[in-house]
Amino acid sequence: MIQNTGITNNILELIGNTPLIKLNKITKDSPGNFYVKYEGFNPGHSMKDRIAIHIIEEAEKKGLLKEGSTIIETTSGNTGFSLALVSIIKGYKCILAVNSKASAGKINMLKAMGAKVYVCPANVKADDPRSYYQVAKKLHEETANSIYINQYFNELNIEAHYKTTGPEIWQQTNGEITHLVAASGTGGTISGVARYLKEQNKNIKVLGVDAFGSILKKFHETGEFDQNEIYPYRIEGLGKNLIPTATDFDVIDIFEKVTDEAAAHRARELAITEGLFTGYTSGAVVQAAIQYAEKGMFDKNSKVVLILPDHGSRYMEKIYSDEWMKDQGFFDSQKQAHEVVEYIK
Ligand code: PMP
């Protein structure tokens, strides 16, 4: 065996310790300093690597997993990929119930990582037997030696970010962070990071990002679960049609909603201005930060950290496809596709 050469023993050792990168152009009209925690640098290309390894290793400590056990989960894609990755290295089977909003590319990636995938309709209620929640629950009941990750209702989802993402951001900013801007789906990322940061400095403001069509903002403001807030939208992984217990609403100060269209254009802009090729929710987070700035949230001394959840390669048939953008009507306003491809015949 080679020693002390800087060799990584397996891919899982590379999870976390993602870079914090200054934004230089896209936020130039907003007061303050903006930094992105680019979670696409994880080996599974999203922040979900952090919860996958943490939840699986906690189950191992409790003796719930042995060689050949099965990991089951509901996922919009990223958690599934991360669970499949961890399962490969640790010798587990991985079964995933996926929402039909997930792109074909994401589903192929899960298959490439050896997972068994069930695709479930997106626009049914959470208690419908066809929903990905109910399908996963049933598979867990029917599969011996299986664990159900249950990321929406698993406190370890928050803990993973409390133990890793939060301390990393605190150290990388030298404790000078003033605002956190983060998307909320299960709520694990924003809640874990916010809990850690507020323990270090209670004045840090935590600004959530929600989607139009999701319940989170209204629930946070009023405590009311208003069915009228719920309607289909296109951003994958952001917002919810239920209240996850993996969201700690007490550590989130405020939510801002973004549209599908603005978030998609902002992700494309992030690529061509900063060279950051990120996912749809990253566009949503940057869009929300700019909306917060327009509302006077920041001043010139603000040090704002934005968490960018995943890498852009997962969205080639969606926000990075001009055809898809046209089909959504996203080029109908002033913004046009940048037609830079020329076909030589
Ligand atoms: N962005 C993407 C692309 C995601 O897959 C998720 C997870 N649903 C989120 C943001 C939200 O993160 P969290 O579940 O930790 O709230």
Coordinates of C-alpha atoms and ligand atoms in Angstrom, one line a residue:
M1 CA 0.0 0.0 0.0
I2 CA 1.2 3.5 -0.9
Q3 CA 1.5 5.8 2.1
N4 CA 1.6 9.6 2.6
T5 CA 1.2 10.4 -1.1
G6 CA -2.0 12.4 -0.9
I7 CA -4.0 9.5 -2.2
T8 CA -7.7 9.5 -1.3
N9 CA -8.8 6.1 0.0
N10 CA -12.3 6.2 -1.5
I11 CA -14.6 8.8 -3.0
L12 CA -16.5 9.3 0.3
E13 CA -13.5 11.0 1.9
L14 CA -14.0 13.9 -0.5
I15 CA -17.5 14.9 0.8
G16 CA -17.7 18.4 2.3
N17 CA -15.1 21.1 2.6
T18 CA -16.6 22.8 -0.5
P19 CA -15.2 26.2 -1.6
L20 CA -16.6 29.6 -0.7
I21 CA -16.4 31.8 -3.9
K22 CA -16.8 35.5 -4.1
L23 CA -19.4 36.8 -6.6
N24 CA -17.8 39.5 -8.7
K25 CA -20.3 40.5 -11.3
I26 CA -23.8 39.2 -11.0
T27 CA -24.5 41.1 -7.7
K28 CA -22.6 44.3 -8.7
D29 CA -25.8 46.4 -8.4
S30 CA -26.5 45.2 -4.9
P31 CA -24.8 46.7 -1.8
G32 CA -22.6 44.2 0.2
N33 CA -20.2 41.4 -0.4
F34 CA -21.6 38.1 -1.8
Y35 CA -20.0 34.7 -1.5
V36 CA -21.3 31.3 -2.7
K37 CA -20.8 28.0 -1.0
Y38 CA -20.7 25.9 -4.1
E39 CA -22.0 22.4 -3.2
G40 CA -21.6 21.1 -6.7
F41 CA -18.0 20.5 -5.7
N42 CA -19.1 17.4 -3.6
P43 CA -18.2 14.1 -5.3
G44 CA -22.0 13.4 -5.8
H45 CA -22.3 17.0 -7.2
S46 CA -24.7 18.3 -4.4
M47 CA -24.9 19.0 -0.7
K48 CA -27.0 15.8 -0.3
D49 CA -23.7 13.9 -0.1
R50 CA -23.4 15.3 3.4
I51 CA -26.7 14.0 4.7
A52 CA -26.3 10.6 2.8
I53 CA -23.1 9.7 4.6
H54 CA -24.2 11.1 8.0
I55 CA -27.5 9.3 8.1
I56 CA -26.0 6.0 6.8
E57 CA -23.2 6.1 9.3
E58 CA -25.5 6.9 12.2
A59 CA -27.6 3.9 11.2
E60 CA -24.4 1.8 11.1
K61 CA -23.5 3.0 14.6
K62 CA -27.0 1.8 15.8
G63 CA -26.5 -1.6 14.2
L64 CA -29.4 -1.1 11.7
L65 CA -27.3 -1.9 8.6
K66 CA -25.3 -4.9 7.6
E67 CA -23.6 -6.1 4.4
G68 CA -26.3 -6.3 1.6
S69 CA -28.9 -4.2 3.5
T70 CA -31.2 -1.9 1.4
I71 CA -31.3 1.9 1.6
I72 CA -34.7 3.3 0.5
E73 CA -35.6 7.0 -0.1
T74 CA -37.8 9.5 -1.8
T75 CA -35.8 12.0 -3.7
S76 CA -35.9 14.7 -6.4
G77 CA -32.7 13.2 -7.6
N78 CA -29.8 14.6 -5.6
T79 CA -30.4 12.7 -2.4
G80 CA -30.8 9.6 -4.5
F81 CA -27.5 10.1 -6.3
S82 CA -25.7 10.6 -3.0
L83 CA -27.3 7.6 -1.3
A84 CA -26.4 5.5 -4.4
L85 CA -22.8 6.7 -4.2
V86 CA -22.5 5.9 -0.5
S87 CA -24.2 2.6 -1.0
I88 CA -21.7 1.5 -3.7
I89 CA -18.7 2.1 -1.4
K90 CA -20.3 0.6 1.7
G91 CA -21.9 -2.4 -0.1
Y92 CA -25.7 -1.7 0.3
K93 CA -28.5 -1.9 -2.2
C94 CA -30.3 1.4 -3.0
I95 CA -34.0 1.8 -4.0
L96 CA -35.3 5.3 -4.9
A97 CA -38.9 6.6 -5.4
V98 CA -38.5 9.7 -7.6
N99 CA -40.9 12.5 -8.4
S100 CA -41.8 12.7 -12.1
K101 CA -40.5 16.3 -12.2
A102 CA -37.0 14.9 -12.1
S103 CA -35.3 15.2 -15.5
A104 CA -34.6 12.1 -17.6
G105 CA -30.9 12.8 -17.2
K106 CA -31.2 12.7 -13.4
I107 CA -33.0 9.3 -13.6
N108 CA -30.3 7.9 -15.9
M109 CA -27.7 9.1 -13.5
L110 CA -29.3 7.2 -10.6
K111 CA -29.5 4.1 -12.8
A112 CA -25.8 4.6 -13.7
M113 CA -25.0 4.5 -10.0
G114 CA -26.7 1.1 -9.6
A115 CA -29.9 2.3 -8.0
K116 CA -33.4 0.8 -8.6
V117 CA -35.7 3.7 -9.5
Y118 CA -39.5 4.1 -9.2
V119 CA -40.9 7.2 -11.0
C120 CA -44.1 8.6 -9.2
P121 CA -46.5 11.4 -10.3
A122 CA -45.5 14.8 -9.1
N123 CA -48.8 16.6 -8.8
V124 CA -50.6 14.3 -6.4
K125 CA -51.2 14.9 -2.7
A126 CA -48.6 13.7 -0.2
D127 CA -51.0 11.1 1.2
D128 CA -52.0 9.7 -2.2
P129 CA -50.8 6.1 -2.5
R130 CA -49.0 7.0 -5.8
S131 CA -47.0 9.8 -4.2
Y132 CA -43.3 9.1 -3.9
Y133 CA -43.6 9.4 -0.1
Q134 CA -46.2 6.6 0.1
V135 CA -44.4 4.4 -2.5
A136 CA -41.2 4.6 -0.5
K137 CA -43.0 3.8 2.7
K138 CA -44.6 0.7 1.2
L139 CA -41.3 -0.5 -0.3
H140 CA -39.6 -0.2 3.1
E141 CA -42.4 -2.3 4.7
E142 CA -42.0 -5.0 2.1
T143 CA -38.2 -5.1 2.0
A144 CA -36.3 -7.1 4.7
N145 CA -33.2 -5.4 6.2
S146 CA -34.1 -2.0 4.8
I147 CA -33.9 1.4 6.2
Y148 CA -36.0 4.4 5.1
I149 CA -33.9 7.6 5.1
N150 CA -37.0 9.8 5.3
Q151 CA -35.1 13.0 4.8
Y152 CA -38.2 15.2 5.3
F153 CA -38.8 14.0 8.8
N154 CA -35.3 13.0 9.9
E155 CA -33.5 15.2 12.5
L156 CA -30.2 13.8 11.2
N157 CA -30.7 15.7 8.0
I158 CA -30.4 18.9 10.0
E159 CA -27.6 17.5 12.1
A160 CA -25.4 16.7 9.0
H161 CA -25.4 20.4 8.1
Y162 CA -25.1 21.6 11.7
K163 CA -21.9 19.5 12.0
T164 CA -20.3 20.2 8.6
T165 CA -21.7 23.0 6.3
G166 CA -22.4 25.4 9.2
P167 CA -18.9 25.2 10.8
E168 CA -17.2 25.4 7.3
I169 CA -19.1 28.7 6.5
W170 CA -18.2 30.1 9.9
Q171 CA -14.5 29.3 9.4
Q172 CA -14.3 30.3 5.7
T173 CA -15.8 33.8 6.6
N174 CA -13.6 34.2 9.7
G175 CA -16.9 34.5 11.7
E176 CA -17.8 37.6 9.7
I177 CA -20.9 36.4 7.9
T178 CA -23.9 38.7 8.4
H179 CA -26.5 37.0 6.3
L180 CA -27.2 33.5 5.0
V181 CA -29.4 32.9 1.9
A182 CA -30.5 29.3 1.3
A183 CA -33.1 27.3 -0.4
S184 CA -35.5 25.2 1.6
G185 CA -36.9 21.8 0.4
T186 CA -36.6 19.4 3.3
G187 CA -35.2 22.3 5.2
G188 CA -32.2 20.3 6.4
T189 CA -29.6 22.6 4.8
I190 CA -30.9 26.0 5.9
S191 CA -31.9 24.7 9.4
G192 CA -28.7 23.0 10.2
V193 CA -26.5 25.8 8.9
A194 CA -28.7 28.5 10.6
R195 CA -28.7 26.7 13.9
Y196 CA -24.9 26.5 14.0
L197 CA -24.3 30.0 12.8
K198 CA -26.9 31.6 15.2
E199 CA -25.2 29.7 18.1
Q200 CA -22.0 31.5 17.1
N201 CA -23.6 34.9 16.5
K202 CA -27.3 35.4 17.1
N203 CA -27.3 38.5 15.0
I204 CA -26.8 36.6 11.7
K205 CA -29.9 36.9 9.6
V206 CA -31.2 33.7 7.9
L207 CA -33.0 34.4 4.6
G208 CA -35.0 31.5 3.2
V209 CA -35.8 30.9 -0.5
D210 CA -39.2 29.5 -1.5
A211 CA -41.0 28.9 -4.7
F212 CA -44.4 30.3 -5.9
G213 CA -46.7 27.2 -5.6
S214 CA -45.1 26.2 -2.3
I215 CA -46.5 26.4 1.3
L216 CA -43.4 27.3 3.2
K217 CA -43.4 31.2 3.2
K218 CA -47.0 31.5 4.2
F219 CA -46.7 28.8 6.9
H220 CA -43.6 30.5 8.3
E221 CA -45.4 33.9 8.5
T222 CA -48.9 32.8 9.7
G223 CA -48.6 29.2 11.0
E224 CA -51.4 28.4 8.7
F225 CA -51.3 25.5 6.2
D226 CA -53.1 27.1 3.3
Q227 CA -53.9 24.7 0.5
N228 CA -54.5 27.6 -1.9
E229 CA -50.8 28.3 -1.9
I230 CA -50.1 25.0 -3.5
Y231 CA -50.0 24.7 -7.3
P232 CA -47.6 23.0 -9.8
Y233 CA -44.2 24.8 -10.5
R234 CA -41.1 23.8 -12.3
I235 CA -38.1 24.3 -9.9
E236 CA -37.0 20.9 -8.6
G237 CA -36.0 20.6 -5.0
L238 CA -37.2 23.9 -3.6
G239 CA -40.4 24.5 -1.7
K240 CA -42.9 22.0 -0.4
N241 CA -46.6 20.9 -0.4
L242 CA -46.2 19.7 3.2
I243 CA -44.5 20.8 6.4
P244 CA -41.3 18.8 6.9
T245 CA -40.1 18.4 10.5
A246 CA -36.5 18.7 9.0
T247 CA -37.3 22.4 8.8
D248 CA -36.6 24.4 11.9
F249 CA -38.8 27.4 11.2
D250 CA -37.5 29.2 14.4
V251 CA -34.0 29.7 13.0
I252 CA -35.2 31.2 9.7
D253 CA -35.9 34.9 9.8
I254 CA -37.8 35.4 6.6
F255 CA -38.7 33.7 3.3
E256 CA -38.7 35.2 -0.2
K257 CA -40.4 33.6 -3.2
V258 CA -39.0 33.4 -6.7
T259 CA -40.6 32.6 -10.0
D260 CA -39.6 29.7 -12.2
E261 CA -38.7 32.1 -15.0
A262 CA -36.5 34.4 -12.9
A263 CA -34.7 31.5 -11.3
A264 CA -34.0 29.9 -14.7
H265 CA -32.6 33.1 -16.2
R266 CA -30.5 33.8 -13.2
A267 CA -28.9 30.3 -13.3
R268 CA -28.0 30.9 -16.9
E269 CA -26.6 34.3 -16.1
L270 CA -24.5 32.9 -13.2
A271 CA -22.8 30.6 -15.7
I272 CA -22.0 33.3 -18.2
T273 CA -21.0 36.0 -15.7
E274 CA -19.2 34.0 -13.0
G275 CA -18.4 30.8 -14.7
L276 CA -20.4 29.0 -12.1
F277 CA -22.4 26.1 -13.8
T278 CA -25.0 25.3 -11.2
G279 CA -28.5 23.9 -10.8
Y280 CA -32.0 25.5 -11.0
T281 CA -32.2 26.2 -7.3
S282 CA -28.9 27.9 -7.3
G283 CA -30.4 30.3 -9.8
A284 CA -33.3 30.7 -7.4
V285 CA -31.0 31.5 -4.5
V286 CA -29.1 34.2 -6.4
Q287 CA -32.4 35.6 -7.7
A288 CA -33.7 35.7 -4.1
A289 CA -30.5 37.4 -2.8
I290 CA -31.0 40.1 -5.5
Q291 CA -34.7 40.5 -4.5
Y292 CA -33.7 40.8 -0.8
A293 CA -31.1 43.4 -1.8
E294 CA -33.7 45.4 -3.7
K295 CA -35.8 45.4 -0.6
G296 CA -33.0 47.0 1.4
M297 CA -31.9 44.0 3.3
F298 CA -28.1 44.6 2.9
D299 CA -25.7 47.5 3.3
K300 CA -22.1 47.9 2.0
N301 CA -20.7 46.0 5.0
S302 CA -22.9 43.0 4.7
K303 CA -21.2 39.7 4.1
V304 CA -23.8 37.5 2.5
V305 CA -23.3 33.7 2.0
L306 CA -25.5 32.0 -0.6
I307 CA -25.6 28.2 -0.6
L308 CA -25.7 26.9 -4.2
P309 CA -27.0 23.3 -3.8
D310 CA -25.9 21.5 -6.9
H311 CA -24.1 21.3 -10.2
G312 CA -25.5 22.4 -13.6
S313 CA -24.9 19.1 -15.4
R314 CA -28.2 17.8 -14.0
Y315 CA -30.2 20.4 -15.9
M316 CA -29.1 20.0 -19.5
E317 CA -32.6 19.2 -20.8
K318 CA -34.2 21.9 -18.7
I319 CA -32.8 25.4 -17.9
Y320 CA -29.7 24.9 -20.1
S321 CA -31.9 23.9 -23.1
D322 CA -33.1 26.8 -25.2
E323 CA -35.9 24.5 -26.5
W324 CA -37.1 23.9 -23.0
M325 CA -36.9 27.6 -22.1
K326 CA -38.9 28.4 -25.2
D327 CA -41.5 25.8 -24.4
Q328 CA -42.0 27.3 -20.9
G329 CA -42.5 30.8 -22.5
F330 CA -39.4 32.0 -20.7
F331 CA -38.1 33.9 -23.7
D332 CA -41.4 35.7 -24.3
S333 CA -40.4 38.8 -22.4
Q334 CA -37.3 40.9 -23.3
K335 CA -34.8 38.1 -22.5
Q336 CA -33.8 36.2 -25.6
A337 CA -31.9 33.0 -26.0
H338 CA -28.2 33.6 -26.7
E339 CA -28.0 31.8 -30.0
V340 CA -24.3 31.0 -30.1
V341 CA -24.4 27.6 -31.9
E342 CA -23.8 27.7 -35.7
Y343 CA -24.3 24.5 -37.7
I344 CA -21.8 24.3 -40.7
K345 CA -23.4 22.3 -43.5
Ligands
PMP1 N1 -31.8 22.4 -4.2 C1 -31.8 21.2 -4.7 C2 -31.4 21.0 -6.2 C3 -32.3 20.1 -4.0 O1 -32.3 18.9 -4.5 C4 -32.8 20.3 -2.7 C5 -33.3 19.2 -1.9 N2 -34.6 18.9 -2.0 C6 -32.7 21.6 -2.2 C7 -32.2 22.6 -3.0 C8 -33.2 22.0 -0.8 O2 -32.3 21.5 0.2 P1 -32.9 21.0 1.6 O3 -33.7 19.7 1.3 O4 -31.8 20.7 2.5 O5 -33.8 22.0 2.1

